[in-house]
Amino acid sequence: MPTDRRADRPNVIIIGGGFGGLAAARALRGVDANVAVLDRANHHLFQPLLYQVATASLSPASISQPIRAVLRDPGDAIVTLAEVTGIDLAEARVEVEDGAIPFDYLVLAAGVGQTYFGNGGWAEHAPGLKSIADATEIRRRMLLAFESAEHEGDPDAQRALLTFAIVGGGPTGVELAGAIKEIAGRTLPREYKNIDTATARVILIQGGSRLLESFPEKLSRRAAADLGRLGVEVRLESTVTDVSADGVRVGEEFIAANNVFWAAGVRAAPIAETLGVPLDGSGRVIVEPDLHIAGHERVFVVGDLASFTPAGADHALPGVAQVAMQMGQHAGRAIRAELESSGPLPERGTFRYRDKGSMAIIGRNRAVASIGGLQVAGFPAWLLWAGVHIAFLVGFRNRVRVLFNWACSWLLNSHDARLIVGDARMRVRLPKGPGFVAKNRADPDTP
């Protein structure tokens, strides 16, 4: 729990060190209050590039930064590594594993997790992509698939090893599908002797009628066309009905795939359920126009966890980094104004989101971007995407690392972060090649 506190100052607690939480903390820099950031991880994660860790383009350190390093200057918030277990609004306190922390103001920026729409058992066979642990697990499975296929003597089993099914046609699914097809087709072919990695089958499964549904339809069509040129199979209006260790069932069709990755939906962090306030269908907290919870003027919810529908809009703002940063800044400024007021509390303004555009990368020299009325695709969009992501990375060293890695990858078609971390046992049904002793085909799981 925070220890560097003065009893005569109000307590401002920020839960979450993501985009929204850090933006709120920065807006409160130097304020006369005890400001603390609580997170169960010690690092801020740049989630837009998480798929590049999963596909061996970047190391985890390149897209993360210790929260303490970000908030190290005088006047910054105290950083506390803590698992928040609940929030008691009536008593105005945050419950953690070893006690409770009282608050005068609270900014809840705990984010969201993966949802499998009531099929939690699918998570074991189809990992999502929300954390560094998720990314390294996907990377492990992807790389092990090629290693296993190299020594698989059963053609059907080899085909299943070289089949990758990605569920979900949003930016994460599109970027993941394109990156896997590129590493299979450009980076790996020279390194394997018994298989042609370029024949790897990548299938992108989308329940809706088009990819990137939040983008203009023209760019959705362009993204699907670019993926098709890469060799990705795009399946629209397709519903996943089952996932197992052996593959995925789409409608009545079973696709043998040893690698299924999930990018099809999110669910609010469980902490939202402890508030006892109205939630939307995804478990996000419904907030007022200034982002506070109805009936609790000093409790703000920002980022992916907040359900906020601007006036005149048909749906709530999306869970993207720029929304979280603007919300966090708005909440931090509102709290600061009230703490620094010597008279009546200033009137809070309505949160107004300024849409700075949407981008998604499909592959080498391929991307789509929508910025205001401008719609860009191809190499110009790819350059724009790269520039924006470099600019918003936290930490100068990370910017240099990522820029250098991208330059090497572009010039040499290299993916140098190909580390298998964790269980490195191959899944081979009928072994072949040096170092293997044939075993009973009916007992494929024998180590």
Coordinates of C-alpha atoms in Angstrom, one line a residue:
M1 CA 0.0 0.0 0.0
P2 CA 1.2 3.6 -0.5
T3 CA 3.5 4.7 2.4
D4 CA 4.7 8.2 1.3
R5 CA 1.5 9.9 2.4
R6 CA 0.5 12.9 4.5
A7 CA -2.6 12.6 6.6
D8 CA -3.6 16.2 6.0
R9 CA -3.8 15.8 2.2
P10 CA -6.6 14.1 0.2
N11 CA -6.0 10.7 -1.3
V12 CA -6.3 10.2 -5.1
I13 CA -6.1 6.6 -6.1
I14 CA -5.6 5.5 -9.7
I15 CA -6.2 1.9 -10.5
G16 CA -4.3 0.7 -13.6
G17 CA -1.0 1.8 -15.2
G18 CA -2.3 1.6 -18.8
F19 CA -2.9 4.5 -21.2
G20 CA -5.8 5.9 -19.1
G21 CA -4.2 5.6 -15.7
L22 CA -0.9 7.1 -16.8
A23 CA -2.7 10.0 -18.5
A24 CA -4.6 10.7 -15.3
A25 CA -1.4 10.5 -13.2
R26 CA 0.4 13.0 -15.5
A27 CA -2.5 15.4 -15.3
L28 CA -2.2 15.3 -11.5
R29 CA 1.6 15.9 -11.5
G30 CA 2.5 18.2 -8.6
V31 CA -1.0 18.5 -7.2
D32 CA -1.2 18.9 -3.4
A33 CA -2.6 15.5 -2.7
N34 CA -1.5 11.9 -2.0
V35 CA -1.7 10.4 -5.6
A36 CA -1.0 6.7 -6.0
V37 CA -1.1 4.4 -9.0
L38 CA -2.0 0.8 -8.2
D39 CA -1.4 -2.0 -10.7
R40 CA -0.8 -5.7 -10.3
A41 CA 2.0 -5.5 -13.0
N42 CA 5.0 -3.3 -12.6
H43 CA 5.0 -2.2 -16.2
H44 CA 3.1 -0.1 -18.7
L45 CA 2.3 -2.1 -21.8
F46 CA 2.0 -0.6 -25.3
Q47 CA -0.8 -3.0 -26.4
P48 CA -1.0 -1.9 -30.1
L49 CA 2.3 -3.6 -30.7
L50 CA 1.6 -6.7 -28.6
Y51 CA 0.9 -8.8 -31.7
Q52 CA 4.5 -8.1 -32.8
V53 CA 5.8 -9.8 -29.7
A54 CA 3.4 -12.7 -30.5
T55 CA 4.9 -13.0 -34.0
A56 CA 8.5 -12.7 -33.0
S57 CA 9.2 -9.3 -34.4
L58 CA 9.8 -7.5 -31.1
S59 CA 10.9 -8.5 -27.6
P60 CA 8.6 -7.8 -24.7
A61 CA 11.0 -5.2 -23.3
S62 CA 10.6 -3.1 -26.5
I63 CA 6.9 -2.4 -25.9
S64 CA 6.9 -2.1 -22.1
Q65 CA 8.3 0.3 -19.5
P66 CA 8.4 0.1 -15.7
I67 CA 5.6 2.3 -14.3
R68 CA 8.1 3.6 -11.7
A69 CA 10.4 4.8 -14.6
V70 CA 7.5 6.6 -16.2
L71 CA 6.5 8.3 -13.0
R72 CA 10.0 9.0 -11.5
D73 CA 10.1 12.8 -11.4
P74 CA 9.4 14.9 -8.3
G75 CA 5.7 15.5 -8.0
D76 CA 4.7 12.3 -9.7
A77 CA 2.4 9.7 -8.2
I78 CA 3.5 7.0 -5.8
V79 CA 3.5 3.6 -7.6
T80 CA 2.2 0.5 -5.7
L81 CA 2.3 -3.1 -6.9
A82 CA -1.0 -4.4 -5.7
E83 CA -3.8 -6.7 -6.6
V84 CA -7.1 -4.8 -6.2
T85 CA -9.8 -7.2 -5.0
G86 CA -12.8 -4.9 -4.7
I87 CA -14.0 -1.3 -4.3
D88 CA -16.3 -0.3 -1.5
L89 CA -18.0 2.9 -2.8
A90 CA -20.1 3.4 0.4
E91 CA -16.9 3.4 2.6
A92 CA -14.8 5.1 -0.1
R93 CA -12.0 2.6 0.0
V94 CA -10.1 0.3 -2.4
E95 CA -9.7 -3.2 -1.1
V96 CA -6.4 -4.9 -1.8
E97 CA -5.0 -8.3 -0.8
D98 CA -3.4 -7.0 2.4
G99 CA -5.9 -4.4 3.5
A100 CA -7.8 -1.4 2.3
I101 CA -6.8 2.1 1.1
P102 CA -9.2 5.0 1.7
F103 CA -9.7 7.5 -1.1
D104 CA -11.1 10.9 -1.6
Y105 CA -11.0 10.6 -5.4
L106 CA -10.8 7.4 -7.5
V107 CA -9.9 6.9 -11.1
L108 CA -10.7 3.4 -12.2
A109 CA -8.7 2.4 -15.3
A110 CA -8.4 -1.3 -14.9
G111 CA -9.1 -2.2 -18.6
V112 CA -10.6 -5.3 -20.1
G113 CA -9.8 -9.0 -20.7
Q114 CA -10.6 -11.6 -23.2
T115 CA -14.1 -13.1 -23.5
Y116 CA -15.1 -16.4 -25.0
F117 CA -18.9 -15.6 -25.0
G118 CA -19.7 -18.2 -22.3
N119 CA -17.3 -20.8 -23.6
G120 CA -14.5 -20.5 -21.1
G121 CA -13.1 -23.9 -21.8
W122 CA -11.9 -22.6 -25.2
A123 CA -9.3 -20.5 -23.6
E124 CA -7.0 -23.4 -23.1
H125 CA -6.9 -24.1 -26.8
A126 CA -7.2 -20.6 -28.2
P127 CA -5.2 -18.0 -26.2
G128 CA -6.1 -14.4 -26.5
L129 CA -3.7 -11.4 -26.8
K130 CA -4.1 -9.0 -23.9
S131 CA -0.8 -9.3 -22.0
I132 CA 2.9 -10.1 -22.4
A133 CA 2.2 -13.6 -21.0
D134 CA -0.4 -14.1 -23.8
A135 CA 2.0 -12.9 -26.5
T136 CA 4.8 -15.2 -25.4
E137 CA 2.4 -18.1 -25.3
I138 CA 1.2 -17.4 -28.8
R139 CA 4.8 -17.1 -29.9
R140 CA 5.7 -20.4 -28.3
R141 CA 2.8 -22.2 -30.0
M142 CA 3.5 -20.7 -33.4
L143 CA 7.2 -21.5 -33.3
L144 CA 6.7 -25.0 -31.9
A145 CA 4.3 -25.7 -34.8
F146 CA 7.0 -25.2 -37.4
E147 CA 9.5 -27.2 -35.3
S148 CA 7.0 -30.0 -35.0
A149 CA 6.0 -30.0 -38.6
E150 CA 9.7 -30.3 -39.6
H151 CA 9.8 -33.7 -38.0
E152 CA 6.2 -34.9 -38.6
G153 CA 5.9 -37.9 -40.9
D154 CA 2.1 -38.0 -41.0
P155 CA 0.9 -35.7 -43.8
D156 CA -2.4 -34.9 -42.1
A157 CA -0.8 -34.1 -38.8
Q158 CA 1.8 -32.0 -40.6
R159 CA -1.0 -30.1 -42.4
A160 CA -2.7 -29.4 -39.1
L161 CA 0.5 -28.1 -37.5
L162 CA 0.9 -25.7 -40.4
T163 CA -2.7 -24.4 -40.1
F164 CA -3.3 -21.2 -38.1
A165 CA -6.8 -20.1 -37.3
I166 CA -7.4 -16.6 -36.0
V167 CA -10.9 -15.8 -34.6
G168 CA -11.9 -12.2 -34.9
G169 CA -11.6 -9.7 -37.7
G170 CA -10.8 -6.5 -35.8
P171 CA -7.3 -4.8 -35.8
T172 CA -5.7 -7.5 -33.6
G173 CA -7.0 -10.4 -35.7
V174 CA -6.1 -8.7 -39.0
E175 CA -2.6 -7.8 -37.8
L176 CA -1.9 -11.2 -36.3
A177 CA -3.0 -13.0 -39.5
G178 CA -0.9 -10.9 -41.8
A179 CA 2.2 -11.2 -39.5
I180 CA 2.0 -15.0 -39.3
K181 CA 1.6 -15.4 -43.0
E182 CA 4.6 -13.1 -43.6
I183 CA 6.9 -14.8 -41.2
A184 CA 6.0 -18.2 -42.7
G185 CA 6.4 -16.9 -46.3
R186 CA 9.4 -14.6 -46.0
T187 CA 11.5 -15.3 -42.9
L188 CA 11.4 -19.1 -42.3
P189 CA 11.6 -20.9 -45.7
R190 CA 15.4 -20.9 -45.8
E191 CA 15.7 -22.3 -42.3
Y192 CA 13.7 -25.6 -42.6
K193 CA 14.7 -28.5 -44.7
N194 CA 11.7 -30.9 -44.6
I195 CA 8.8 -28.4 -45.0
D196 CA 8.0 -25.4 -47.1
T197 CA 6.8 -22.9 -44.4
A198 CA 5.4 -20.7 -47.1
T199 CA 2.6 -23.3 -47.5
A200 CA 1.4 -22.5 -44.0
R201 CA -2.4 -22.0 -44.0
V202 CA -3.7 -18.9 -42.2
I203 CA -7.4 -18.6 -41.8
L204 CA -9.1 -15.4 -40.4
I205 CA -12.6 -16.1 -39.1
Q206 CA -14.9 -13.1 -38.7
G207 CA -18.5 -13.3 -37.5
G208 CA -19.6 -10.0 -39.2
S209 CA -20.0 -9.1 -42.8
R210 CA -16.6 -7.4 -43.1
L211 CA -13.2 -7.0 -41.4
L212 CA -12.3 -3.9 -39.4
E213 CA -16.0 -3.0 -38.8
S214 CA -15.1 0.4 -37.1
F215 CA -13.2 1.5 -40.3
P216 CA -14.8 2.9 -43.4
E217 CA -16.1 0.1 -45.7
K218 CA -13.7 1.0 -48.4
L219 CA -10.7 0.3 -46.1
S220 CA -12.3 -2.9 -44.9
R221 CA -12.5 -4.2 -48.4
R222 CA -8.9 -3.1 -49.0
A223 CA -7.7 -4.9 -45.9
A224 CA -9.4 -8.1 -47.0
A225 CA -7.9 -7.8 -50.5
D226 CA -4.4 -7.2 -49.1
L227 CA -4.7 -10.2 -46.8
G228 CA -5.9 -12.3 -49.8
R229 CA -2.8 -11.3 -51.7
L230 CA -0.7 -12.4 -48.8
G231 CA -2.4 -15.8 -49.0
V232 CA -4.6 -15.4 -45.9
E233 CA -8.0 -17.1 -46.2
V234 CA -10.7 -14.6 -45.0
R235 CA -14.0 -16.1 -43.9
L236 CA -16.8 -13.6 -43.3
E237 CA -20.1 -14.2 -41.6
S238 CA -18.7 -17.3 -40.0
T239 CA -19.5 -18.4 -36.5
V240 CA -17.1 -20.5 -34.4
T241 CA -19.1 -23.2 -32.6
D242 CA -16.4 -25.2 -31.0
V243 CA -12.6 -25.1 -30.3
S244 CA -10.5 -28.1 -29.2
A245 CA -6.9 -29.2 -29.2
D246 CA -7.3 -30.6 -32.7
G247 CA -8.9 -27.6 -34.4
V248 CA -11.9 -25.3 -34.7
R249 CA -15.4 -25.8 -35.9
V250 CA -17.0 -23.1 -38.0
G251 CA -20.7 -23.8 -38.3
E252 CA -20.8 -27.4 -39.3
E253 CA -17.3 -27.5 -40.8
F254 CA -14.3 -28.8 -38.8
I255 CA -10.9 -27.3 -39.6
A256 CA -8.0 -29.3 -38.4
A257 CA -5.6 -26.7 -36.9
N258 CA -3.2 -27.1 -34.0
N259 CA -3.0 -23.4 -33.6
V260 CA -6.1 -21.3 -32.8
F261 CA -5.7 -17.8 -31.6
W262 CA -8.5 -15.6 -30.2
A263 CA -9.2 -12.0 -31.0
A264 CA -12.9 -12.0 -31.0
G265 CA -14.2 -10.0 -28.0
V266 CA -13.4 -8.4 -24.7
R267 CA -15.0 -8.4 -21.2
A268 CA -14.5 -5.7 -18.6
A269 CA -12.2 -6.4 -15.7
P270 CA -14.0 -8.3 -12.9
I271 CA -13.4 -5.4 -10.5
A272 CA -16.3 -3.5 -12.2
E273 CA -18.7 -6.1 -10.7
T274 CA -17.8 -5.1 -7.2
L275 CA -19.0 -1.6 -7.7
G276 CA -22.7 -2.4 -7.6
V277 CA -23.5 0.1 -10.3
P278 CA -25.1 -0.3 -13.8
L279 CA -22.9 -2.1 -16.4
D280 CA -23.3 -2.5 -20.1
G281 CA -23.5 -5.8 -22.0
S282 CA -19.7 -6.2 -21.9
G283 CA -19.5 -5.5 -18.2
R284 CA -18.2 -2.0 -18.6
V285 CA -19.2 0.8 -16.2
I286 CA -21.8 3.2 -17.6
V287 CA -20.5 6.7 -16.8
E288 CA -21.9 10.2 -16.8
P289 CA -20.9 12.9 -19.4
D290 CA -18.0 14.0 -17.2
L291 CA -16.9 10.3 -16.7
H292 CA -18.0 9.9 -13.1
I293 CA -20.3 7.1 -11.8
A294 CA -23.8 8.3 -11.2
G295 CA -24.3 8.9 -7.5
H296 CA -20.6 8.9 -6.9
E297 CA -19.2 12.3 -7.9
R298 CA -15.6 11.6 -7.0
V299 CA -15.3 8.2 -8.7
F300 CA -14.2 8.3 -12.4
V301 CA -14.0 5.4 -14.8
V302 CA -11.8 5.8 -17.9
G303 CA -10.4 3.8 -20.8
D304 CA -11.6 0.4 -21.9
L305 CA -13.6 -0.1 -18.6
A306 CA -15.8 3.0 -19.3
S307 CA -19.0 2.8 -21.3
F308 CA -19.5 6.3 -22.6
T309 CA -21.8 7.1 -25.6
P310 CA -21.3 10.7 -26.8
A311 CA -24.4 12.8 -27.5
G312 CA -25.8 11.8 -30.9
A313 CA -23.7 8.7 -31.3
D314 CA -25.2 5.2 -31.9
H315 CA -22.7 3.3 -29.7
A316 CA -20.1 3.7 -26.9
L317 CA -16.6 4.9 -27.7
P318 CA -14.2 2.0 -28.7
G319 CA -11.6 0.6 -26.4
V320 CA -8.6 2.1 -28.0
A321 CA -5.5 3.8 -26.7
Q322 CA -6.4 7.3 -27.8
V323 CA -9.8 7.1 -26.1
A324 CA -8.2 6.0 -22.9
M325 CA -5.5 8.7 -22.9
Q326 CA -8.1 11.5 -23.5
M327 CA -10.4 10.1 -20.8
G328 CA -7.6 9.8 -18.3
Q329 CA -6.4 13.4 -19.0
H330 CA -10.0 14.7 -18.7
A331 CA -10.5 12.9 -15.3
G332 CA -7.1 14.1 -14.0
R333 CA -7.8 17.7 -15.0
A334 CA -11.2 17.6 -13.4
I335 CA -9.8 16.3 -10.1
R336 CA -7.0 18.8 -10.2
A337 CA -9.3 21.7 -10.7
E338 CA -11.4 20.7 -7.7
L339 CA -8.4 20.1 -5.4
E340 CA -6.9 23.5 -6.3
S341 CA -10.2 25.4 -6.0
S342 CA -10.3 27.8 -3.0
G343 CA -13.9 28.6 -3.4
P344 CA -17.0 26.8 -4.9
L345 CA -16.0 23.7 -6.9
P346 CA -15.6 24.5 -10.6
E347 CA -18.2 23.1 -13.0
R348 CA -17.1 20.0 -14.7
G349 CA -17.2 19.9 -18.5
T350 CA -18.5 17.1 -20.6
F351 CA -15.9 14.8 -22.0
R352 CA -15.4 15.4 -25.7
Y353 CA -13.5 12.8 -27.7
R354 CA -11.3 14.0 -30.5
D355 CA -11.0 11.1 -33.0
K356 CA -7.5 11.2 -34.3
G357 CA -8.1 8.3 -36.7
S358 CA -7.8 4.5 -36.9
M359 CA -5.0 2.4 -38.4
A360 CA -4.3 -1.2 -39.0
I361 CA -1.3 -2.9 -40.5
I362 CA -1.7 -5.9 -42.8
G363 CA 1.9 -6.7 -43.6
R364 CA 5.0 -5.4 -45.2
N365 CA 4.3 -2.1 -46.9
R366 CA 0.5 -2.7 -46.4
A367 CA -1.7 -0.9 -44.0
V368 CA -5.0 1.1 -43.9
A369 CA -5.6 4.4 -42.1
S370 CA -8.6 6.6 -41.6
I371 CA -7.8 10.1 -40.3
G372 CA -10.6 12.6 -40.4
G373 CA -11.9 12.6 -44.0
L374 CA -8.6 11.1 -45.3
Q375 CA -8.5 7.4 -46.2
V376 CA -5.1 6.0 -47.0
A377 CA -4.0 2.5 -47.9
G378 CA -0.8 0.7 -49.0
F379 CA 2.7 2.0 -48.4
P380 CA 1.7 5.6 -47.4
A381 CA -0.6 4.2 -44.7
W382 CA 2.2 1.8 -43.6
L383 CA 4.6 4.7 -43.1
L384 CA 2.0 6.7 -41.2
W385 CA 1.2 3.7 -39.0
A386 CA 4.9 3.3 -38.2
G387 CA 5.4 6.9 -37.4
V388 CA 2.4 7.2 -35.1
H389 CA 3.3 4.1 -33.1
I390 CA 6.9 5.2 -32.7
A391 CA 5.7 8.6 -31.5
F392 CA 3.3 7.1 -28.8
L393 CA 5.7 4.5 -27.4
V394 CA 6.6 5.2 -23.8
G395 CA 10.4 5.7 -23.4
F396 CA 13.1 7.0 -25.7
R397 CA 15.0 3.7 -25.6
N398 CA 11.9 1.8 -26.7
R399 CA 11.4 4.1 -29.6
V400 CA 15.0 3.5 -30.7
R401 CA 14.8 -0.3 -30.2
V402 CA 11.6 -0.6 -32.2
L403 CA 12.7 1.6 -35.0
F404 CA 16.0 -0.4 -35.3
N405 CA 14.2 -3.7 -35.2
W406 CA 11.7 -2.6 -37.9
A407 CA 14.5 -1.4 -40.1
C408 CA 16.3 -4.7 -39.9
S409 CA 13.1 -6.6 -40.4
W410 CA 12.2 -4.5 -43.5
L411 CA 15.7 -4.9 -45.0
L412 CA 16.4 -8.5 -44.1
N413 CA 13.0 -10.1 -43.6
S414 CA 14.1 -11.1 -40.2
H415 CA 12.2 -11.8 -37.0
D416 CA 14.9 -12.0 -34.4
A417 CA 12.8 -12.4 -31.3
R418 CA 12.1 -16.1 -32.1
L419 CA 12.5 -17.4 -28.5
I420 CA 10.5 -20.4 -27.3
V421 CA 9.9 -19.7 -23.6
G422 CA 8.3 -22.4 -21.5
D423 CA 7.4 -25.9 -22.6
A424 CA 9.4 -26.6 -25.7
R425 CA 8.3 -30.2 -26.3
M426 CA 7.2 -30.8 -29.9
R427 CA 3.9 -32.3 -30.8
V428 CA 4.8 -35.0 -33.3
R429 CA 2.5 -37.9 -34.2
L430 CA 4.8 -39.9 -36.5
P431 CA 8.4 -38.8 -36.0
K432 CA 11.0 -38.7 -38.7
G433 CA 14.5 -37.5 -39.0
P434 CA 17.7 -37.8 -37.0
G435 CA 17.4 -38.1 -33.2
F436 CA 13.9 -39.7 -33.3
V437 CA 12.9 -43.2 -32.5
A438 CA 9.6 -44.3 -34.1
K439 CA 6.9 -45.0 -31.6
N440 CA 3.4 -46.5 -31.6
R441 CA 1.3 -44.2 -33.8
A442 CA -1.7 -44.9 -31.6
D443 CA 0.1 -43.3 -28.7
P444 CA 1.0 -39.8 -30.0
D445 CA 1.3 -38.2 -26.5
T446 CA 4.2 -40.4 -25.4
P447 CA 7.1 -38.1 -24.6

